[in-house]
CSV table of C-alpha atoms and ligand atoms in Angstrom, one decimal:
chain,number,residue,atom,x,y,z
A,14,MET,CA,32.4,25.5,74.9
A,15,ALA,CA,33.5,27.6,72.0
A,16,LEU,CA,34.7,27.1,68.5
A,17,ARG,CA,38.4,27.8,68.0
A,18,ASN,CA,40.0,29.1,64.8
A,19,ILE,CA,41.9,26.6,62.9
A,20,VAL,CA,45.5,27.3,62.1
A,21,MET,CA,46.2,26.9,58.3
A,22,GLU,CA,48.9,25.1,56.4
A,23,ASN,CA,51.5,27.8,56.0
A,24,ASP,CA,51.4,29.0,59.6
A,25,PRO,CA,54.8,28.2,61.3
A,26,LEU,CA,52.9,27.1,64.4
A,27,LEU,CA,52.1,23.9,62.7
A,28,ARG,CA,55.8,23.1,62.3
A,29,LYS,CA,56.6,23.4,66.0
A,30,THR,CA,57.0,20.5,68.5
A,31,SER,CA,54.3,20.7,71.2
A,32,ARG,CA,55.1,20.5,74.9
A,33,PRO,CA,53.7,17.9,77.2
A,34,VAL,CA,50.9,18.8,79.6
A,35,ASP,CA,52.3,18.9,83.1
A,36,GLU,CA,49.0,19.4,84.9
A,37,ILE,CA,45.4,18.9,83.7
A,38,THR,CA,44.0,22.3,84.6
A,39,PRO,CA,40.5,23.7,83.8
A,40,ARG,CA,42.2,25.4,80.9
A,41,ILE,CA,43.2,22.0,79.4
A,42,ILE,CA,39.6,20.6,80.0
A,43,LYS,CA,38.2,23.7,78.1
A,44,LEU,CA,40.8,23.1,75.4
A,45,LEU,CA,39.5,19.5,75.0
A,46,ASP,CA,35.9,20.6,74.9
A,47,ASP,CA,36.5,23.3,72.4
A,48,MET,CA,38.6,21.1,70.2
A,49,ALA,CA,35.8,18.5,70.1
A,50,GLU,CA,33.3,21.2,69.2
A,51,THR,CA,35.6,22.6,66.6
A,52,MET,CA,36.1,19.1,65.1
A,53,TYR,CA,32.4,18.3,65.0
A,54,TYR,CA,31.3,21.6,63.7
A,55,ASP,CA,29.9,21.1,60.2
A,56,ASN,CA,31.0,17.5,60.4
A,57,ARG,CA,34.3,18.6,59.2
A,58,GLY,CA,36.9,16.4,60.7
A,59,VAL,CA,37.6,13.0,62.3
A,60,GLY,CA,40.5,14.4,64.4
A,61,LEU,CA,42.0,17.6,65.7
A,62,ALA,CA,45.4,18.3,67.4
A,63,ALA,CA,46.0,21.2,69.8
A,64,PRO,CA,48.5,23.0,67.5
A,65,GLN,CA,45.8,23.2,64.9
A,66,VAL,CA,44.0,25.6,67.2
A,67,GLY,CA,47.2,27.4,68.0
A,68,VAL,CA,48.0,25.6,71.3
A,69,LEU,CA,51.4,23.9,71.4
A,70,ARG,CA,50.5,21.2,73.8
A,71,ARG,CA,50.5,17.4,73.4
A,72,VAL,CA,46.8,16.9,73.1
A,73,PHE,CA,44.5,15.6,70.4
A,74,VAL,CA,40.9,14.4,69.9
A,75,VAL,CA,39.6,11.8,67.5
A,76,ASP,CA,36.2,10.5,66.5
A,77,VAL,CA,36.2,8.4,63.4
A,78,GLY,CA,32.5,7.5,63.8
A,79,ASP,CA,33.2,4.0,65.2
A,80,ASP,CA,32.1,2.5,68.5
A,81,HIS,CA,34.9,4.3,70.4
A,82,GLY,CA,33.1,7.6,69.9
A,83,LEU,CA,35.1,10.7,71.0
A,84,LEU,CA,38.6,9.9,72.2
A,85,GLU,CA,40.8,12.3,74.0
A,86,PHE,CA,44.5,11.9,74.3
A,87,ILE,CA,46.8,13.9,76.6
A,88,ASN,CA,50.6,13.3,76.3
A,89,PRO,CA,50.1,10.4,73.9
A,90,GLU,CA,52.9,8.0,73.1
A,91,ILE,CA,52.7,5.4,70.3
A,92,ILE,CA,54.3,2.4,71.9
A,93,GLU,CA,53.8,-0.3,69.2
A,94,THR,CA,53.0,-0.4,65.6
A,95,GLU,CA,52.4,-3.3,63.2
A,96,GLY,CA,52.0,-3.7,59.5
A,97,GLU,CA,51.1,-1.1,56.9
A,98,GLN,CA,48.0,0.4,55.3
A,99,GLU,CA,47.5,3.2,52.8
A,100,TYR,CA,44.8,5.7,53.2
A,101,CYS,CA,43.9,8.9,51.4
A,102,GLU,CA,44.1,11.6,54.1
A,103,GLY,CA,43.0,15.1,54.5
A,104,CYS,CA,43.4,17.7,57.2
A,105,LEU,CA,41.3,20.7,58.5
A,106,SER,CA,44.5,22.8,58.4
A,107,VAL,CA,45.1,21.8,54.8
A,108,PRO,CA,41.7,22.3,53.1
A,109,GLY,CA,41.2,21.2,49.6
A,110,LYS,CA,44.1,18.8,49.5
A,111,THR,CA,44.4,15.0,50.0
A,112,ALA,CA,47.2,12.6,49.7
A,113,LYS,CA,47.8,8.9,50.0
A,114,VAL,CA,49.9,8.1,53.1
A,115,VAL,CA,51.3,4.8,54.3
A,116,ARG,CA,50.6,4.3,58.0
A,117,PRO,CA,50.8,1.3,60.4
A,118,ALA,CA,47.9,-1.1,60.1
A,119,LYS,CA,47.8,-1.3,63.9
A,120,VAL,CA,49.0,1.0,66.7
A,121,LYS,CA,49.1,0.7,70.4
A,122,ILE,CA,49.0,4.1,72.1
A,123,LYS,CA,49.4,5.1,75.7
A,124,ALA,CA,48.0,8.5,76.9
A,125,LEU,CA,46.2,10.2,79.8
A,126,ASN,CA,42.5,10.9,79.8
A,127,ARG,CA,41.0,14.1,81.1
A,128,ASP,CA,41.0,12.7,84.7
A,129,GLY,CA,44.8,12.2,84.5
A,130,GLU,CA,44.4,8.4,84.3
A,131,GLU,CA,46.7,6.5,81.9
A,132,PHE,CA,45.1,4.3,79.3
A,133,VAL,CA,46.3,2.1,76.5
A,134,LEU,CA,44.3,1.7,73.3
A,135,GLU,CA,44.8,-0.6,70.4
A,136,ALA,CA,43.6,0.8,67.1
A,137,THR,CA,43.3,-0.5,63.5
A,138,ASP,CA,41.9,0.8,60.2
A,139,LEU,CA,40.9,4.5,60.1
A,140,LEU,CA,41.3,5.0,63.8
A,141,ALA,CA,45.0,3.9,63.5
A,142,VAL,CA,45.4,6.3,60.6
A,143,CYS,CA,43.8,9.2,62.5
A,144,ILE,CA,45.9,8.6,65.6
A,145,CYS,CA,49.1,8.6,63.6
A,146,HIS,CA,48.1,11.7,61.7
A,147,GLU,CA,47.2,13.7,64.9
A,148,ASN,CA,50.2,12.4,66.7
A,149,ASP,CA,52.4,13.8,63.8
A,150,HIS,CA,50.8,17.2,64.4
A,151,LEU,CA,52.4,17.2,67.9
A,152,ASN,CA,55.8,16.9,66.2
A,153,GLY,CA,55.2,19.5,63.5
A,154,ILE,CA,54.6,17.0,60.8
A,155,LEU,CA,51.8,17.3,58.2
A,156,PHE,CA,50.3,14.5,56.2
A,157,THR,CA,51.5,16.2,53.0
A,158,ASP,CA,55.1,15.6,54.1
A,159,LYS,CA,54.4,11.9,53.9
A,160,ALA,CA,52.5,11.8,50.6
A,161,VAL,CA,53.2,8.6,48.6
A,162,ASN,CA,55.5,9.7,45.7
A,163,GLY,CA,55.0,13.3,47.0
A,164,GLU,CA,51.7,13.3,45.2
A,165,ILE,CA,49.1,15.8,46.4
A,166,PHE,CA,45.5,15.7,45.1
A,167,TYR,CA,43.5,18.9,44.9
A,168,ALA,CA,39.9,18.4,45.8
A,169,GLN,CA,37.1,20.6,44.7
A,170,GLU,CA,36.4,23.2,47.4
A,171,GLU,CA,33.0,22.8,49.0
A,172,ASP,CA,31.1,25.5,50.7
B,224,ZN,ZN1,45.7,17.2,60.4
């Protein structure tokens, strides 16, 4: 496994639409492993999408610290949403900024796991937020685009 560099906010890569994975090759498995390591490094994030490490493929990983643990999504598709919730989001590619975003309260998502098997997952709370946030990355959308009232909050930089 290896840490990957995170692509930052103003990089045009983050605005591109990612392509589906047509075959789960060892390269994709390595990508998943590296993305998890990069997400966990320094406890920085609860989710990471492939374009954030410069790979324009429809892949993301999530771990919001609940019972699900690490979740890997390949070619994800949100098939149902319900309700609304507002959450103050941040992003590893947009350090120092947060914004309130309205997301579905519940999502149903279909994707492939690393063995190429299709699964369907229902998520609520932070997991639903995170899934929507990462899925947006695959379509070139950042959370700041969806900030409630266009309001961005600047957090104190920590290092
Ligand atoms: Zn993000």
